[in-house]
PDB file of C-alpha atoms in Angstrom:
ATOM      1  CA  UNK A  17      18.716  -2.625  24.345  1.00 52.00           C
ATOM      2  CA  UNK A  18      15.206  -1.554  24.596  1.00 50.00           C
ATOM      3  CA  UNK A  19      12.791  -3.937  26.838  1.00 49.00           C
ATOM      4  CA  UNK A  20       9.028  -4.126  25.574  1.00 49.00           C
ATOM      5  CA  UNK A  21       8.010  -3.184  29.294  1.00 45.00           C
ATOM      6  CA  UNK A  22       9.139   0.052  28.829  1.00 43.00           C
ATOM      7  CA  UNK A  23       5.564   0.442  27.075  1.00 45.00           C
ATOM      8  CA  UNK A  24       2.347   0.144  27.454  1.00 44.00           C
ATOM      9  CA  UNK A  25       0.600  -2.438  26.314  1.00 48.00           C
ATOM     10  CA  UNK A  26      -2.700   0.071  25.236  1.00 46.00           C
ATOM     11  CA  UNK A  27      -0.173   1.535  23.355  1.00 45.00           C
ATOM     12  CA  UNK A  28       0.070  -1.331  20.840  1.00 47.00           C
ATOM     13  CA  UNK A  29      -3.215  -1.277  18.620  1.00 41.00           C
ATOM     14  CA  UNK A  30      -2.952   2.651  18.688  1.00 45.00           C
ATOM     15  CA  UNK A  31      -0.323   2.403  16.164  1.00 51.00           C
ATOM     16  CA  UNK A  32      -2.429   1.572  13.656  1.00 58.00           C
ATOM     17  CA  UNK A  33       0.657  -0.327  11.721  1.00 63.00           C
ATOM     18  CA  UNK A  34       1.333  -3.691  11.445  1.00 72.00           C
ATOM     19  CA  UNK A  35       4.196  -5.224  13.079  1.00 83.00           C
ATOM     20  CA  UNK A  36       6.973  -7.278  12.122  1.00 89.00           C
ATOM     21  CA  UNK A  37       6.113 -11.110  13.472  1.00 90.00           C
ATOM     22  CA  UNK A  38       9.156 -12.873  15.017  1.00 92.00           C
ATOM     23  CA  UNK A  39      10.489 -15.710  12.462  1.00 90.00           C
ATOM     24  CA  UNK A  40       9.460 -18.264  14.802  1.00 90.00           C
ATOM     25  CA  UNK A  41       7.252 -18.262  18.314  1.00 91.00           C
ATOM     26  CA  UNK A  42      10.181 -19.114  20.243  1.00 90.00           C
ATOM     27  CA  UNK A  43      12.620 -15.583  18.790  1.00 90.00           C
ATOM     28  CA  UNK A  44      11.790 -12.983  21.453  1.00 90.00           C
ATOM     29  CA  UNK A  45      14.638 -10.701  20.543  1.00 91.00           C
ATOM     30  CA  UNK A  46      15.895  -8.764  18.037  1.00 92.00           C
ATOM     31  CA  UNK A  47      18.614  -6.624  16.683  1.00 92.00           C
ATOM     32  CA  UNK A  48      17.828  -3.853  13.927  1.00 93.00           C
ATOM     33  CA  UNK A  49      19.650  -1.150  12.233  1.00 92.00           C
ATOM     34  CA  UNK A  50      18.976   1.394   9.485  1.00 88.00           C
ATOM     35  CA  UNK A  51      20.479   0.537   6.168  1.00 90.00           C
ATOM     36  CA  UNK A  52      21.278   3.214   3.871  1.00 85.00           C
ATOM     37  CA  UNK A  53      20.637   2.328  -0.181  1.00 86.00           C
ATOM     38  CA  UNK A  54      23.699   0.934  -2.648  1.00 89.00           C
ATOM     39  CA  UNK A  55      23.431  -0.759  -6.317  1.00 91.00           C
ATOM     40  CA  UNK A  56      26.478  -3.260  -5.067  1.00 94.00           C
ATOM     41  CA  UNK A  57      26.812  -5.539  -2.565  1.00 94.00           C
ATOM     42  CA  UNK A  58      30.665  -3.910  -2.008  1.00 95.00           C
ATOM     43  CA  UNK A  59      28.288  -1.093  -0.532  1.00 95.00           C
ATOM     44  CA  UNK A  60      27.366  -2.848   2.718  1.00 96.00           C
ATOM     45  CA  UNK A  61      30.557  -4.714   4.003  1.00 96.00           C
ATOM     46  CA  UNK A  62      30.089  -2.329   6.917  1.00 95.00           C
ATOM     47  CA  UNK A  63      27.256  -4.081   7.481  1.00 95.00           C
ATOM     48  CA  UNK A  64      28.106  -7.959   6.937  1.00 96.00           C
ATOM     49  CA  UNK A  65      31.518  -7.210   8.908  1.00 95.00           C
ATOM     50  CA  UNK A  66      29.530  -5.698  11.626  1.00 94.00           C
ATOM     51  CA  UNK A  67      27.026  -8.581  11.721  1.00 93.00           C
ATOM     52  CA  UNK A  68      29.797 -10.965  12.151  1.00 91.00           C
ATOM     53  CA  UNK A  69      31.684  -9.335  14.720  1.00 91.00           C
ATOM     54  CA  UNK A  70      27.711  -8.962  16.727  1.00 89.00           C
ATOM     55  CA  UNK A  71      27.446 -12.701  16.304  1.00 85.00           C
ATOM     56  CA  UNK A  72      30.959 -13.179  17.409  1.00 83.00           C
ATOM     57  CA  UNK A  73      30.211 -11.296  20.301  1.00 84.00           C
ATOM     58  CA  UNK A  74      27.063 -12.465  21.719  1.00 81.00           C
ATOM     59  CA  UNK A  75      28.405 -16.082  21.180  1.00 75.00           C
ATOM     60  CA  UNK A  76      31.983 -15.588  22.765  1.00 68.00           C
ATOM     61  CA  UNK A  77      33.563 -17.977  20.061  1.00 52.00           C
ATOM     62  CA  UNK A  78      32.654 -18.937  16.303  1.00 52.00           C
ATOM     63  CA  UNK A  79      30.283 -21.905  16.333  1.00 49.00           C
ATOM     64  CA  UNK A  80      29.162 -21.357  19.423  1.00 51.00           C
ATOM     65  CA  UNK A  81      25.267 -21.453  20.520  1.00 62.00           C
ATOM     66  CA  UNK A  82      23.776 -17.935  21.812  1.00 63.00           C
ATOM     67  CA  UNK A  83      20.071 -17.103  22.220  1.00 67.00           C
ATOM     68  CA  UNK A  84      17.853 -17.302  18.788  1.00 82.00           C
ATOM     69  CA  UNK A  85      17.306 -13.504  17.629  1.00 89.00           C
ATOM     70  CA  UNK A  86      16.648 -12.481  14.289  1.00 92.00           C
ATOM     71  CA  UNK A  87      18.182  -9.204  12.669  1.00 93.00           C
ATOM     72  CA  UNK A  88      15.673  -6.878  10.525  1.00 94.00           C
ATOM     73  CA  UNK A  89      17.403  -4.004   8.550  1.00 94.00           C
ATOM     74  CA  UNK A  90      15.182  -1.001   7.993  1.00 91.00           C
ATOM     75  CA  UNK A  91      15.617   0.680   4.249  1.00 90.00           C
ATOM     76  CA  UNK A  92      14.200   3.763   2.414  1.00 85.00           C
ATOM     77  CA  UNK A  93      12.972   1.387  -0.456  1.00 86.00           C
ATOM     78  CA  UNK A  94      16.250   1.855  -1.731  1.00 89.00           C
ATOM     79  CA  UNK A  95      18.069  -1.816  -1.588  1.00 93.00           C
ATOM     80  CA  UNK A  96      17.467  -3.701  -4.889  1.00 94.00           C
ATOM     81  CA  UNK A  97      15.793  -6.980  -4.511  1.00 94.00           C
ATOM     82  CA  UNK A  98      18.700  -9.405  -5.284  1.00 95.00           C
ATOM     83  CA  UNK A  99      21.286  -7.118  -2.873  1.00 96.00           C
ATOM     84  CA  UNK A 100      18.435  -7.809  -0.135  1.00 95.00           C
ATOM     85  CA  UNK A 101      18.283 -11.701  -1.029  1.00 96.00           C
ATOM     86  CA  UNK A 102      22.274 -11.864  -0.838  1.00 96.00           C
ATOM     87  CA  UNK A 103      22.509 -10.489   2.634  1.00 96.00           C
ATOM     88  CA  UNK A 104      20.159 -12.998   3.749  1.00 94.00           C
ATOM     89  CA  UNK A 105      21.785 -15.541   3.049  1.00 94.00           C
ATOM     90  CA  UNK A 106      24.983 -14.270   4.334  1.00 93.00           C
ATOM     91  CA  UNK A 107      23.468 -13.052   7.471  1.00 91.00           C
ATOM     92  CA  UNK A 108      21.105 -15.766   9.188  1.00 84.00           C
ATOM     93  CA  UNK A 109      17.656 -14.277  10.471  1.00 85.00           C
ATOM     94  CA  UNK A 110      17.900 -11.026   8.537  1.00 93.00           C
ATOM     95  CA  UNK A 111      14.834  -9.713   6.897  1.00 93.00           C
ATOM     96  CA  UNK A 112      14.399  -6.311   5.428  1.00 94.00           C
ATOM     97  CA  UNK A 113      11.564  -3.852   6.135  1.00 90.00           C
ATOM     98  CA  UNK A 114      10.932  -0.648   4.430  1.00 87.00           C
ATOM     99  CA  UNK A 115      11.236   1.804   7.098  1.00 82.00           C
ATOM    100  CA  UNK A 116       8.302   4.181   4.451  1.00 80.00           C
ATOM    101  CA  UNK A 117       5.465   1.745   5.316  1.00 79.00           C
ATOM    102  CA  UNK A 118       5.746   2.568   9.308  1.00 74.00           C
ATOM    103  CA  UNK A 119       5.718   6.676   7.895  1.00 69.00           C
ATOM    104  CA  UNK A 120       9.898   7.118   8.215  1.00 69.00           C
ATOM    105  CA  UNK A 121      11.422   9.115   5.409  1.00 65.00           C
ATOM    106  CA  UNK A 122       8.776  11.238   3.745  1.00 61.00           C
ATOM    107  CA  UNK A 123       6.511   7.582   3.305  1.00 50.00           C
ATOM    108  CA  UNK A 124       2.855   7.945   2.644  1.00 45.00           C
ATOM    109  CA  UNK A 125       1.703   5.627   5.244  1.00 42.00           C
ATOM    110  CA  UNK A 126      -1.226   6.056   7.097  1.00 43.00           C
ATOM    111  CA  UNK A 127       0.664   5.639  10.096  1.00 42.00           C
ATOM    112  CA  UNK A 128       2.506   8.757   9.800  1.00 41.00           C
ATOM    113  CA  UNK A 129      -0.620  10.516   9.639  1.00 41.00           C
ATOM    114  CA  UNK A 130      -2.156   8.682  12.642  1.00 40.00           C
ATOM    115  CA  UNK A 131       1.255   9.749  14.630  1.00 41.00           C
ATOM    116  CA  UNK A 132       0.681  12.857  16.685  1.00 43.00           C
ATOM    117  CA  UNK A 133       3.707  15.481  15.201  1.00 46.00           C
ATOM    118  CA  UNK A 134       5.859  16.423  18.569  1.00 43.00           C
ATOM    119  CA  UNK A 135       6.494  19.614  19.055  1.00 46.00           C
ATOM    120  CA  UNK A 136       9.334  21.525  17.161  1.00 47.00           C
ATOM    121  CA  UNK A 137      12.704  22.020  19.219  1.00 53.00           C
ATOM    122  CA  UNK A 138      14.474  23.623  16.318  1.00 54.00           C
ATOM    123  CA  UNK A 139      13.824  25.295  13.252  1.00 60.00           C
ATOM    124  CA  UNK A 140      13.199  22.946  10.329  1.00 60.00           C
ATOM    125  CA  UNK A 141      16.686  24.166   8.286  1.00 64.00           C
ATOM    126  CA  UNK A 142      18.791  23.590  10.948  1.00 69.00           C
ATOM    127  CA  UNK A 143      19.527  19.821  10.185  1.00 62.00           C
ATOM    128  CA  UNK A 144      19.531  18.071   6.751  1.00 66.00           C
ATOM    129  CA  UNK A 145      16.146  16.757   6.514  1.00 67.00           C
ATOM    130  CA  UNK A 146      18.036  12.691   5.933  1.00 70.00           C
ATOM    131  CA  UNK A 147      18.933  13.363   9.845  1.00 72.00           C
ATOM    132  CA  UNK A 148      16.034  14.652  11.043  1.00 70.00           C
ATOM    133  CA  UNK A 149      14.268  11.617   9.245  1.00 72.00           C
ATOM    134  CA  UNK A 150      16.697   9.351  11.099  1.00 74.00           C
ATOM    135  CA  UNK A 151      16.271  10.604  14.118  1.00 76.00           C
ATOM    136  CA  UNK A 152      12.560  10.562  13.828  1.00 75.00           C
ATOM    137  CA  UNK A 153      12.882   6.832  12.935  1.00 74.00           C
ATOM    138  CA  UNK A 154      15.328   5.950  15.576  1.00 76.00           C
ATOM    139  CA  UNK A 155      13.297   8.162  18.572  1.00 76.00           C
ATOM    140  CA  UNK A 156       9.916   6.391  17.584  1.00 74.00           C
ATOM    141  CA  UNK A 157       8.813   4.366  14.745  1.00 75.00           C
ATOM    142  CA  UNK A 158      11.468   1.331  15.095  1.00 84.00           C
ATOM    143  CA  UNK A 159       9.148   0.995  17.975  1.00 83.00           C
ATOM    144  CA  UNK A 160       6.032   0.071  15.969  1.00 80.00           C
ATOM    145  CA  UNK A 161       7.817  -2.230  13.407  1.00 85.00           C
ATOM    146  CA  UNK A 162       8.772  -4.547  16.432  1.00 90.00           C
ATOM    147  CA  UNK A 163       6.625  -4.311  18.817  1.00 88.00           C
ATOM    148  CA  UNK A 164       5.950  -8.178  19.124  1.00 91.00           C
ATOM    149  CA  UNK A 165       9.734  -8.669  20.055  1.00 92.00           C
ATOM    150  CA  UNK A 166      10.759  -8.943  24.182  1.00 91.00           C
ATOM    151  CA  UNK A 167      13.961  -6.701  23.346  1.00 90.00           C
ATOM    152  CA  UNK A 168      15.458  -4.939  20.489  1.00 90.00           C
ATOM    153  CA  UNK A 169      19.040  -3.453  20.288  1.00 90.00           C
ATOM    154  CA  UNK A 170      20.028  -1.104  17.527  1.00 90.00           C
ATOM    155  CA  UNK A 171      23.136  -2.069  16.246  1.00 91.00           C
ATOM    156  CA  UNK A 172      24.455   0.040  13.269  1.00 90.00           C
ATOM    157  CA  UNK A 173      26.137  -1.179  10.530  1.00 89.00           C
ATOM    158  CA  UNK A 174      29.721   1.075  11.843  1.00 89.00           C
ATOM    159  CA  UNK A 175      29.805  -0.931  14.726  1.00 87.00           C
ATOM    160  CA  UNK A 176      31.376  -3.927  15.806  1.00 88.00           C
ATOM    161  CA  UNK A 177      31.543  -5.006  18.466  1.00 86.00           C
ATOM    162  CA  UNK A 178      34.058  -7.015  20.066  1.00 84.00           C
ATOM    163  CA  UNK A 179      32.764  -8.620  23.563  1.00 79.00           C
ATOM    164  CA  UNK A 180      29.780  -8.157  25.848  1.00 79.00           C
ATOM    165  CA  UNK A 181      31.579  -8.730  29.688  1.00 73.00           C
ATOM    166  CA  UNK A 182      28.629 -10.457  30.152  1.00 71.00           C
ATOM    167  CA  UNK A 183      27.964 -12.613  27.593  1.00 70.00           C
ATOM    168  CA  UNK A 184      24.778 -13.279  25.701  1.00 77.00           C
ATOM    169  CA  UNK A 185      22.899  -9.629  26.163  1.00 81.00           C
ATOM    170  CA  UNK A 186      19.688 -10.994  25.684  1.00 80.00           C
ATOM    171  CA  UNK A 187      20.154 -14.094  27.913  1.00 78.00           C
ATOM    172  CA  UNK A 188      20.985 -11.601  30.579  1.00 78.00           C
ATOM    173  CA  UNK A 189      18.236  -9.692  30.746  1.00 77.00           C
ATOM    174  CA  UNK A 190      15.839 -12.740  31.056  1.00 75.00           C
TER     175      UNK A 190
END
């Protein structure tokens, strides 16, 4: 889990990108993850499996009340529209953002441009360039997407988990 006052608050207009608005001006928090493209909805039962065991989790019981968060799944461009609408309603609070518009994965957004390139550790053919994009995404640009949250926690769609010892995660940390 990531807390916004890890950064800078000059840092925010420098991105040059607009952000993803919380649903409501009472969500503070939210959980993302980085959705890889099917045709079915059979492709991401990963996904809706992990999302219930995450909700499951933070709530301690089915039914049960837990902070307001919303969930926003980052894409390559590559989830069809009605796959997109029937995760939503299966999973409340989810909206989808392609991850191309914040200059992930080879997109021609000006933000990519804007972003000063780090310098190279490796040699560029010494990881499949789908990684490197990942990393890439997961290392910095998830950070301009949500920027208006409080926290963000990555939780990918292979993961589920089971109990937090200490409850609501995001309750915790206020």
């Amino acid at each position: 889990v990531q807390s916004r006052s890890f950064f800078s608050e000059d840092h925010a207009p420098a991105f040059g990108v607009p952000t993803i608005e919380p649903s409501t001006p009472k969500v503070r928090d939210v959980v993302f993850s980085l959705l890889r493209g099917g045709s079915f909805l059979a492709d991401y039962q990963d996904f809706l499996k992990s999302r219930r065991c995450l909700r499951n989790a933070i709530t301690g019981a089915p039914g049960r009340e837990a902070t307001a968060f919303d969930e926003v799944a980052f894409h390559e461009g590559n989830i069809p529209e009605h796959i997109q609408r029937e995760l939503e309603r299966e999973v409340p609070g989810l909206r989808f953002a392609d991850s191309r518009l914040y200059g992930a994965f080879g997109g021609s957004g000006s933000a990519r441009d804007r972003w000063r390139p780090w310098e190279r550790l490796r040699q560029p053919g010494e990881y499949p360039v789908g990684y490197r994009h990942m990393c890439r995404f997961m290392s910095v640009i998830w950070i301009r997407a949500l920027w208006k949250y409080e926290h963000a926690m990555r939780v990918d769609d292979d993961v589920c988990p089971k109990k937090f010892g200490f409850g609501d995660p995001f309750a915790q940390m206020r």
